[in-house]
Amino acid sequence: DAGVTQSPTHLIKTRGQQVTLRCSPKSGHDTVSWYQQALGQGPQFIFQYYEEEERQRGNFPDRFSGHQFPNYSSELNVNALLLGDSALYLCASSLQGYSYEQYFGPGTRLTVT
Amino acid sequence: QKEVEQNSGPLSVPEGAIASLNCTYSDRVSQSFFWYRQYSGKSPELIMSIYSNGDKEDGRFTAQLNKASQYVSLLIRDSQPSDSATYLCAAFFYNQGGKLIFGQGTELSVKP
């Protein structure tokens, strides 16, 4: 049973650049949620995708955008990177309408210099 | 008031003891609650889900939910050094269109 996968594992970018992170959900899941986790903090909800649409959004600026593909995989895009965007970016998958359990991928560590 | 709050750590217990982790939430409508374990440098791992008032046991773990007091707890019996990690409490907030909101986490250290 394939779990949630994310790529890349680590990424170093320069302030002002753009970045794309990728996520494939657990087999059988159709919903992908993205979180940002700063050091020493709990994950902060960015947004959730279901049926290729953004369904919910947290308190993040429009520089954060996403996409879901027909195979349920998803991308997170961040434009005009700031130093404060340095964090662990987590993708979690779930099955809509079944339960609210979310399963996380290994994460992408983004460092902005 | 934070939406989900956990008791500040770090919490240190001796091997074999019971570790008690606590969490309160602000939304009375929330019905679904989760505990995740996160080892240093790793992603969160779902270890318990609880939806009804009372206790739910799974091996050495017991989750307790009291909706009237808006309180969730996780007990770890016979704590092992391998239980040393950060434990995250999460609540599903229906009134915000359905978001999973996490507490800041409690770091647990089990000393041999």
PDB file of C-alpha atoms in Angstrom:
ATOM      1  CA  ASP A   1       0.000   0.000   0.000  1.00  0.00           C
ATOM      2  CA  ALA A   2       1.752   3.139  -1.251  1.00  0.00           C
ATOM      3  CA  GLY A   3       1.876   5.921   1.296  1.00  0.00           C
ATOM      4  CA  VAL A   4       2.005   9.658   0.699  1.00  0.00           C
ATOM      5  CA  THR A   5       5.055  10.739  -1.247  1.00  0.00           C
ATOM      6  CA  GLN A   6       6.560  14.198  -1.623  1.00  0.00           C
ATOM      7  CA  SER A   7       9.335  15.671  -3.718  1.00  0.00           C
ATOM      8  CA  PRO A   8      11.869  17.051  -3.420  1.00  0.00           C
ATOM      9  CA  THR A   9      13.106  16.175   0.062  1.00  0.00           C
ATOM     10  CA  HIS A  10      15.166  19.300   0.479  1.00  0.00           C
ATOM     11  CA  LEU A  11      15.310  22.549  -1.429  1.00  0.00           C
ATOM     12  CA  ILE A  12      17.380  25.706  -1.146  1.00  0.00           C
ATOM     13  CA  LYS A  13      16.114  28.842  -2.860  1.00  0.00           C
ATOM     14  CA  THR A  14      17.017  32.502  -2.921  1.00  0.00           C
ATOM     15  CA  ARG A  15      14.686  35.231  -1.708  1.00  0.00           C
ATOM     16  CA  GLY A  16      12.390  36.380  -4.518  1.00  0.00           C
ATOM     17  CA  GLN A  17      12.483  33.082  -6.397  1.00  0.00           C
ATOM     18  CA  GLN A  18       9.574  30.730  -6.997  1.00  0.00           C
ATOM     19  CA  VAL A  19       9.271  27.116  -5.896  1.00  0.00           C
ATOM     20  CA  THR A  20       7.035  24.145  -6.727  1.00  0.00           C
ATOM     21  CA  LEU A  21       6.561  21.230  -4.360  1.00  0.00           C
ATOM     22  CA  ARG A  22       4.871  17.994  -5.328  1.00  0.00           C
ATOM     23  CA  CYS A  23       2.728  15.416  -3.535  1.00  0.00           C
ATOM     24  CA  SER A  24       1.161  12.089  -4.418  1.00  0.00           C
ATOM     25  CA  PRO A  25      -1.572  10.941  -2.035  1.00  0.00           C
ATOM     26  CA  LYS A  26      -1.928   7.556  -0.389  1.00  0.00           C
ATOM     27  CA  SER A  27      -3.494   4.950  -2.639  1.00  0.00           C
ATOM     28  CA  GLY A  28      -7.301   5.292  -2.538  1.00  0.00           C
ATOM     29  CA  HIS A  29      -7.292   8.851  -1.209  1.00  0.00           C
ATOM     30  CA  ASP A  30      -8.730  11.769  -3.167  1.00  0.00           C
ATOM     31  CA  THR A  31      -8.065  14.830  -1.005  1.00  0.00           C
ATOM     32  CA  VAL A  32      -4.773  16.608  -0.448  1.00  0.00           C
ATOM     33  CA  SER A  33      -4.062  19.197   2.232  1.00  0.00           C
ATOM     34  CA  TRP A  34      -0.898  21.272   2.519  1.00  0.00           C
ATOM     35  CA  TYR A  35       0.678  22.502   5.744  1.00  0.00           C
ATOM     36  CA  GLN A  36       3.621  24.675   6.711  1.00  0.00           C
ATOM     37  CA  GLN A  37       5.517  23.739   9.848  1.00  0.00           C
ATOM     38  CA  ALA A  38       8.028  26.143  11.341  1.00  0.00           C
ATOM     39  CA  LEU A  39      10.597  24.835  13.802  1.00  0.00           C
ATOM     40  CA  GLY A  40       9.040  24.162  17.196  1.00  0.00           C
ATOM     41  CA  GLN A  41       5.480  24.803  15.994  1.00  0.00           C
ATOM     42  CA  GLY A  42       2.549  22.677  14.970  1.00  0.00           C
ATOM     43  CA  PRO A  43       1.633  22.408  11.284  1.00  0.00           C
ATOM     44  CA  GLN A  44      -0.283  25.409   9.919  1.00  0.00           C
ATOM     45  CA  PHE A  45      -3.013  24.702   7.366  1.00  0.00           C
ATOM     46  CA  ILE A  46      -2.368  26.288   3.956  1.00  0.00           C
ATOM     47  CA  PHE A  47      -5.141  24.852   1.767  1.00  0.00           C
ATOM     48  CA  GLN A  48      -6.952  21.708   0.724  1.00  0.00           C
ATOM     49  CA  TYR A  49      -7.691  20.334  -2.731  1.00  0.00           C
ATOM     50  CA  TYR A  50     -10.517  18.011  -3.694  1.00  0.00           C
ATOM     51  CA  GLU A  51     -11.910  17.317  -7.173  1.00  0.00           C
ATOM     52  CA  GLU A  52      -9.171  19.537  -8.591  1.00  0.00           C
ATOM     53  CA  GLU A  53     -10.463  22.591  -6.740  1.00  0.00           C
ATOM     54  CA  GLU A  54      -9.224  24.518  -3.722  1.00  0.00           C
ATOM     55  CA  ARG A  55     -11.863  23.780  -1.095  1.00  0.00           C
ATOM     56  CA  GLN A  56     -10.477  25.423   2.030  1.00  0.00           C
ATOM     57  CA  ARG A  57      -7.743  27.943   2.667  1.00  0.00           C
ATOM     58  CA  GLY A  58      -5.850  29.014   5.762  1.00  0.00           C
ATOM     59  CA  ASN A  59      -4.371  32.431   6.530  1.00  0.00           C
ATOM     60  CA  PHE A  60      -1.715  32.432   3.849  1.00  0.00           C
ATOM     61  CA  PRO A  61      -1.137  35.125   1.201  1.00  0.00           C
ATOM     62  CA  ASP A  62      -1.889  34.680  -2.472  1.00  0.00           C
ATOM     63  CA  ARG A  63       1.805  33.969  -3.069  1.00  0.00           C
ATOM     64  CA  PHE A  64       0.841  30.452  -2.029  1.00  0.00           C
ATOM     65  CA  SER A  65      -1.118  28.649  -4.699  1.00  0.00           C
ATOM     66  CA  GLY A  66      -1.766  25.086  -5.645  1.00  0.00           C
ATOM     67  CA  HIS A  67      -3.172  22.639  -8.070  1.00  0.00           C
ATOM     68  CA  GLN A  68      -4.618  19.148  -8.065  1.00  0.00           C
ATOM     69  CA  PHE A  69      -4.412  16.846 -11.050  1.00  0.00           C
ATOM     70  CA  PRO A  70      -6.922  14.229 -12.253  1.00  0.00           C
ATOM     71  CA  ASN A  71      -4.796  11.480 -10.641  1.00  0.00           C
ATOM     72  CA  TYR A  72      -5.244  13.307  -7.275  1.00  0.00           C
ATOM     73  CA  SER A  73      -1.611  14.370  -7.038  1.00  0.00           C
ATOM     74  CA  SER A  74      -1.000  17.982  -6.098  1.00  0.00           C
ATOM     75  CA  GLU A  75       1.466  20.835  -6.351  1.00  0.00           C
ATOM     76  CA  LEU A  76       2.156  23.718  -4.003  1.00  0.00           C
ATOM     77  CA  ASN A  77       3.622  26.850  -5.585  1.00  0.00           C
ATOM     78  CA  VAL A  78       5.153  29.710  -3.656  1.00  0.00           C
ATOM     79  CA  ASN A  79       6.087  32.912  -5.465  1.00  0.00           C
ATOM     80  CA  ALA A  80       8.351  35.767  -4.398  1.00  0.00           C
ATOM     81  CA  LEU A  81       9.933  33.725  -1.639  1.00  0.00           C
ATOM     82  CA  LEU A  82      10.666  35.418   1.662  1.00  0.00           C
ATOM     83  CA  LEU A  83      13.127  34.344   4.327  1.00  0.00           C
ATOM     84  CA  GLY A  84      10.134  33.580   6.542  1.00  0.00           C
ATOM     85  CA  ASP A  85       8.936  30.940   4.083  1.00  0.00           C
ATOM     86  CA  SER A  86      11.729  28.665   5.279  1.00  0.00           C
ATOM     87  CA  ALA A  87       9.938  25.703   6.859  1.00  0.00           C
ATOM     88  CA  LEU A  88       8.946  22.068   6.501  1.00  0.00           C
ATOM     89  CA  TYR A  89       6.128  21.764   3.985  1.00  0.00           C
ATOM     90  CA  LEU A  90       3.862  18.822   4.615  1.00  0.00           C
ATOM     91  CA  CYS A  91       1.313  17.213   2.390  1.00  0.00           C
ATOM     92  CA  ALA A  92      -1.459  15.102   3.910  1.00  0.00           C
ATOM     93  CA  SER A  93      -3.971  12.925   2.129  1.00  0.00           C
ATOM     94  CA  SER A  94      -7.430  11.756   3.127  1.00  0.00           C
ATOM     95  CA  LEU A  95     -10.599  10.279   1.667  1.00  0.00           C
ATOM     96  CA  GLN A  96     -13.433  12.804   1.386  1.00  0.00           C
ATOM     97  CA  GLY A  97     -16.611  11.824   3.179  1.00  0.00           C
ATOM     98  CA  TYR A  98     -15.108   8.786   4.879  1.00  0.00           C
ATOM     99  CA  SER A  99     -13.296  10.149   7.912  1.00  0.00           C
ATOM    100  CA  TYR A 100     -11.264  13.183   8.759  1.00  0.00           C
ATOM    101  CA  GLU A 101      -8.061  11.220   9.301  1.00  0.00           C
ATOM    102  CA  GLN A 102      -5.157  12.705   7.390  1.00  0.00           C
ATOM    103  CA  TYR A 103      -1.905  10.916   6.638  1.00  0.00           C
ATOM    104  CA  PHE A 104       1.261  12.887   6.110  1.00  0.00           C
ATOM    105  CA  GLY A 105       4.057  12.496   3.619  1.00  0.00           C
ATOM    106  CA  PRO A 106       7.717  12.859   4.618  1.00  0.00           C
ATOM    107  CA  GLY A 107       7.720  16.597   3.895  1.00  0.00           C
ATOM    108  CA  THR A 108       9.897  18.987   1.910  1.00  0.00           C
ATOM    109  CA  ARG A 109      12.404  21.076   3.833  1.00  0.00           C
ATOM    110  CA  LEU A 110      12.576  24.501   2.144  1.00  0.00           C
ATOM    111  CA  THR A 111      15.380  26.882   3.015  1.00  0.00           C
ATOM    112  CA  VAL A 112      15.241  30.438   1.660  1.00  0.00           C
ATOM    113  CA  THR A 113      18.518  32.367   1.755  1.00  0.00           C
TER     114      THR A 113
ATOM    115  CA  GLN B   1      -7.295  32.103  22.853  1.00  0.00           C
ATOM    116  CA  LYS B   2      -5.623  29.659  20.528  1.00  0.00           C
ATOM    117  CA  GLU B   3      -7.944  27.257  18.751  1.00  0.00           C
ATOM    118  CA  VAL B   4      -6.035  24.197  19.976  1.00  0.00           C
ATOM    119  CA  GLU B   5      -3.736  24.443  22.969  1.00  0.00           C
ATOM    120  CA  GLN B   6      -1.430  21.865  24.461  1.00  0.00           C
ATOM    121  CA  ASN B   7       0.345  21.885  27.807  1.00  0.00           C
ATOM    122  CA  SER B   8       3.778  23.298  27.415  1.00  0.00           C
ATOM    123  CA  GLY B   9       6.698  20.918  27.540  1.00  0.00           C
ATOM    124  CA  PRO B  10       9.044  19.425  27.582  1.00  0.00           C
ATOM    125  CA  LEU B  11       7.550  16.586  29.616  1.00  0.00           C
ATOM    126  CA  SER B  12      10.031  14.153  31.097  1.00  0.00           C
ATOM    127  CA  VAL B  13       9.013  10.769  32.542  1.00  0.00           C
ATOM    128  CA  PRO B  14      11.044   7.715  33.608  1.00  0.00           C
ATOM    129  CA  GLU B  15      10.869   4.530  31.584  1.00  0.00           C
ATOM    130  CA  GLY B  16       7.852   2.445  32.541  1.00  0.00           C
ATOM    131  CA  ALA B  17       5.829   5.398  33.859  1.00  0.00           C
ATOM    132  CA  ILE B  18       2.573   6.802  32.483  1.00  0.00           C
ATOM    133  CA  ALA B  19       2.932   9.903  30.329  1.00  0.00           C
ATOM    134  CA  SER B  20      -0.078  12.229  30.253  1.00  0.00           C
ATOM    135  CA  LEU B  21      -0.483  14.719  27.434  1.00  0.00           C
ATOM    136  CA  ASN B  22      -3.282  17.285  27.467  1.00  0.00           C
ATOM    137  CA  CYS B  23      -5.068  19.420  24.910  1.00  0.00           C
ATOM    138  CA  THR B  24      -7.951  21.901  24.940  1.00  0.00           C
ATOM    139  CA  TYR B  25      -9.881  23.268  21.975  1.00  0.00           C
ATOM    140  CA  SER B  26     -12.022  26.351  21.432  1.00  0.00           C
ATOM    141  CA  ASP B  27     -14.721  25.164  19.022  1.00  0.00           C
ATOM    142  CA  ARG B  28     -17.664  23.435  20.681  1.00  0.00           C
ATOM    143  CA  VAL B  29     -18.785  22.086  17.303  1.00  0.00           C
ATOM    144  CA  SER B  30     -15.612  20.074  16.765  1.00  0.00           C
ATOM    145  CA  GLN B  31     -16.349  16.366  16.781  1.00  0.00           C
ATOM    146  CA  SER B  32     -13.149  14.765  15.547  1.00  0.00           C
ATOM    147  CA  PHE B  33      -9.826  14.744  17.351  1.00  0.00           C
ATOM    148  CA  PHE B  34      -6.455  13.263  16.563  1.00  0.00           C
ATOM    149  CA  TRP B  35      -3.084  12.632  18.141  1.00  0.00           C
ATOM    150  CA  TYR B  36       0.023  12.602  15.999  1.00  0.00           C
ATOM    151  CA  ARG B  37       3.549  11.609  16.982  1.00  0.00           C
ATOM    152  CA  GLN B  38       6.452  13.439  15.362  1.00  0.00           C
ATOM    153  CA  TYR B  39      10.032  12.313  15.770  1.00  0.00           C
ATOM    154  CA  SER B  40      12.717  14.954  15.345  1.00  0.00           C
ATOM    155  CA  GLY B  41      13.281  15.690  11.663  1.00  0.00           C
ATOM    156  CA  LYS B  42      10.357  13.512  10.563  1.00  0.00           C
ATOM    157  CA  SER B  43       6.750  14.134   9.574  1.00  0.00           C
ATOM    158  CA  PRO B  44       3.730  13.621  11.878  1.00  0.00           C
ATOM    159  CA  GLU B  45       2.385  10.086  12.214  1.00  0.00           C
ATOM    160  CA  LEU B  46      -1.264   9.498  13.126  1.00  0.00           C
ATOM    161  CA  ILE B  47      -1.457   7.356  16.258  1.00  0.00           C
ATOM    162  CA  MET B  48      -5.000   7.894  17.627  1.00  0.00           C
ATOM    163  CA  SER B  49      -8.371   9.195  16.470  1.00  0.00           C
ATOM    164  CA  ILE B  50     -11.281   9.813  18.830  1.00  0.00           C
ATOM    165  CA  TYR B  51     -14.788  10.973  18.022  1.00  0.00           C
ATOM    166  CA  SER B  52     -16.958  10.130  21.058  1.00  0.00           C
ATOM    167  CA  ASN B  53     -16.849  11.102  24.706  1.00  0.00           C
ATOM    168  CA  GLY B  54     -14.923   8.683  26.880  1.00  0.00           C
ATOM    169  CA  ASP B  55     -11.824   6.579  26.437  1.00  0.00           C
ATOM    170  CA  LYS B  56     -10.384   4.815  23.426  1.00  0.00           C
ATOM    171  CA  GLU B  57      -7.559   2.360  23.930  1.00  0.00           C
ATOM    172  CA  ASP B  58      -5.027   1.077  21.410  1.00  0.00           C
ATOM    173  CA  GLY B  59      -2.176  -0.925  22.883  1.00  0.00           C
ATOM    174  CA  ARG B  60      -0.253   1.261  25.328  1.00  0.00           C
ATOM    175  CA  PHE B  61      -2.116   4.388  24.166  1.00  0.00           C
ATOM    176  CA  THR B  62      -5.417   5.694  25.569  1.00  0.00           C
ATOM    177  CA  ALA B  63      -7.125   8.784  24.202  1.00  0.00           C
ATOM    178  CA  GLN B  64      -9.731  10.500  26.357  1.00  0.00           C
ATOM    179  CA  LEU B  65     -12.321  12.997  25.149  1.00  0.00           C
ATOM    180  CA  ASN B  66     -14.551  15.264  27.230  1.00  0.00           C
ATOM    181  CA  LYS B  67     -16.624  17.448  24.929  1.00  0.00           C
ATOM    182  CA  ALA B  68     -18.331  19.335  27.763  1.00  0.00           C
ATOM    183  CA  SER B  69     -14.937  20.515  29.009  1.00  0.00           C
ATOM    184  CA  GLN B  70     -13.501  20.735  25.453  1.00  0.00           C
ATOM    185  CA  TYR B  71     -10.599  18.597  26.561  1.00  0.00           C
ATOM    186  CA  VAL B  72      -8.650  15.789  24.940  1.00  0.00           C
ATOM    187  CA  SER B  73      -5.827  13.805  26.462  1.00  0.00           C
ATOM    188  CA  LEU B  74      -3.418  11.036  25.528  1.00  0.00           C
ATOM    189  CA  LEU B  75      -2.051   8.587  28.063  1.00  0.00           C
ATOM    190  CA  ILE B  76       0.960   6.455  27.244  1.00  0.00           C
ATOM    191  CA  ARG B  77       1.368   3.504  29.619  1.00  0.00           C
ATOM    192  CA  ASP B  78       4.685   1.761  30.238  1.00  0.00           C
ATOM    193  CA  SER B  79       6.534   4.593  28.491  1.00  0.00           C
ATOM    194  CA  GLN B  80       9.592   3.554  26.489  1.00  0.00           C
ATOM    195  CA  PRO B  81      12.580   5.630  25.344  1.00  0.00           C
ATOM    196  CA  SER B  82      11.297   5.076  21.798  1.00  0.00           C
ATOM    197  CA  ASP B  83       8.195   7.099  22.763  1.00  0.00           C
ATOM    198  CA  SER B  84      10.393  10.205  23.051  1.00  0.00           C
ATOM    199  CA  ALA B  85       8.963  12.565  20.424  1.00  0.00           C
ATOM    200  CA  THR B  86       6.714  15.596  20.004  1.00  0.00           C
ATOM    201  CA  TYR B  87       3.010  14.799  20.300  1.00  0.00           C
ATOM    202  CA  LEU B  88       0.599  16.938  18.308  1.00  0.00           C
ATOM    203  CA  CYS B  89      -3.088  17.305  19.127  1.00  0.00           C
ATOM    204  CA  ALA B  90      -5.408  18.208  16.239  1.00  0.00           C
ATOM    205  CA  ALA B  91      -9.106  19.065  16.030  1.00  0.00           C
ATOM    206  CA  PHE B  92     -11.318  19.149  12.978  1.00  0.00           C
ATOM    207  CA  PHE B  93     -13.105  22.517  12.831  1.00  0.00           C
ATOM    208  CA  TYR B  94     -16.413  22.163  11.011  1.00  0.00           C
ATOM    209  CA  ASN B  95     -17.385  25.818  11.433  1.00  0.00           C
ATOM    210  CA  GLN B  96     -14.383  26.916   9.395  1.00  0.00           C
ATOM    211  CA  GLY B  97     -15.443  24.830   6.427  1.00  0.00           C
ATOM    212  CA  GLY B  98     -13.591  21.822   7.636  1.00  0.00           C
ATOM    213  CA  LYS B  99     -10.007  22.422   8.670  1.00  0.00           C
ATOM    214  CA  LEU B 100      -7.657  20.332  10.743  1.00  0.00           C
ATOM    215  CA  ILE B 101      -6.088  22.671  13.307  1.00  0.00           C
ATOM    216  CA  PHE B 102      -3.017  21.603  15.274  1.00  0.00           C
ATOM    217  CA  GLY B 103      -1.732  22.564  18.671  1.00  0.00           C
ATOM    218  CA  GLN B 104       1.871  23.605  19.091  1.00  0.00           C
ATOM    219  CA  GLY B 105       2.909  20.160  20.268  1.00  0.00           C
ATOM    220  CA  THR B 106       4.295  18.772  23.520  1.00  0.00           C
ATOM    221  CA  GLU B 107       7.784  17.309  23.570  1.00  0.00           C
ATOM    222  CA  LEU B 108       7.999  14.075  25.557  1.00  0.00           C
ATOM    223  CA  SER B 109      11.278  12.661  26.842  1.00  0.00           C
ATOM    224  CA  VAL B 110      11.331   9.161  28.365  1.00  0.00           C
ATOM    225  CA  LYS B 111      14.456   8.592  30.428  1.00  0.00           C
ATOM    226  CA  PRO B 112      15.886   5.040  30.711  1.00  0.00           C
TER     227      PRO B 112
END
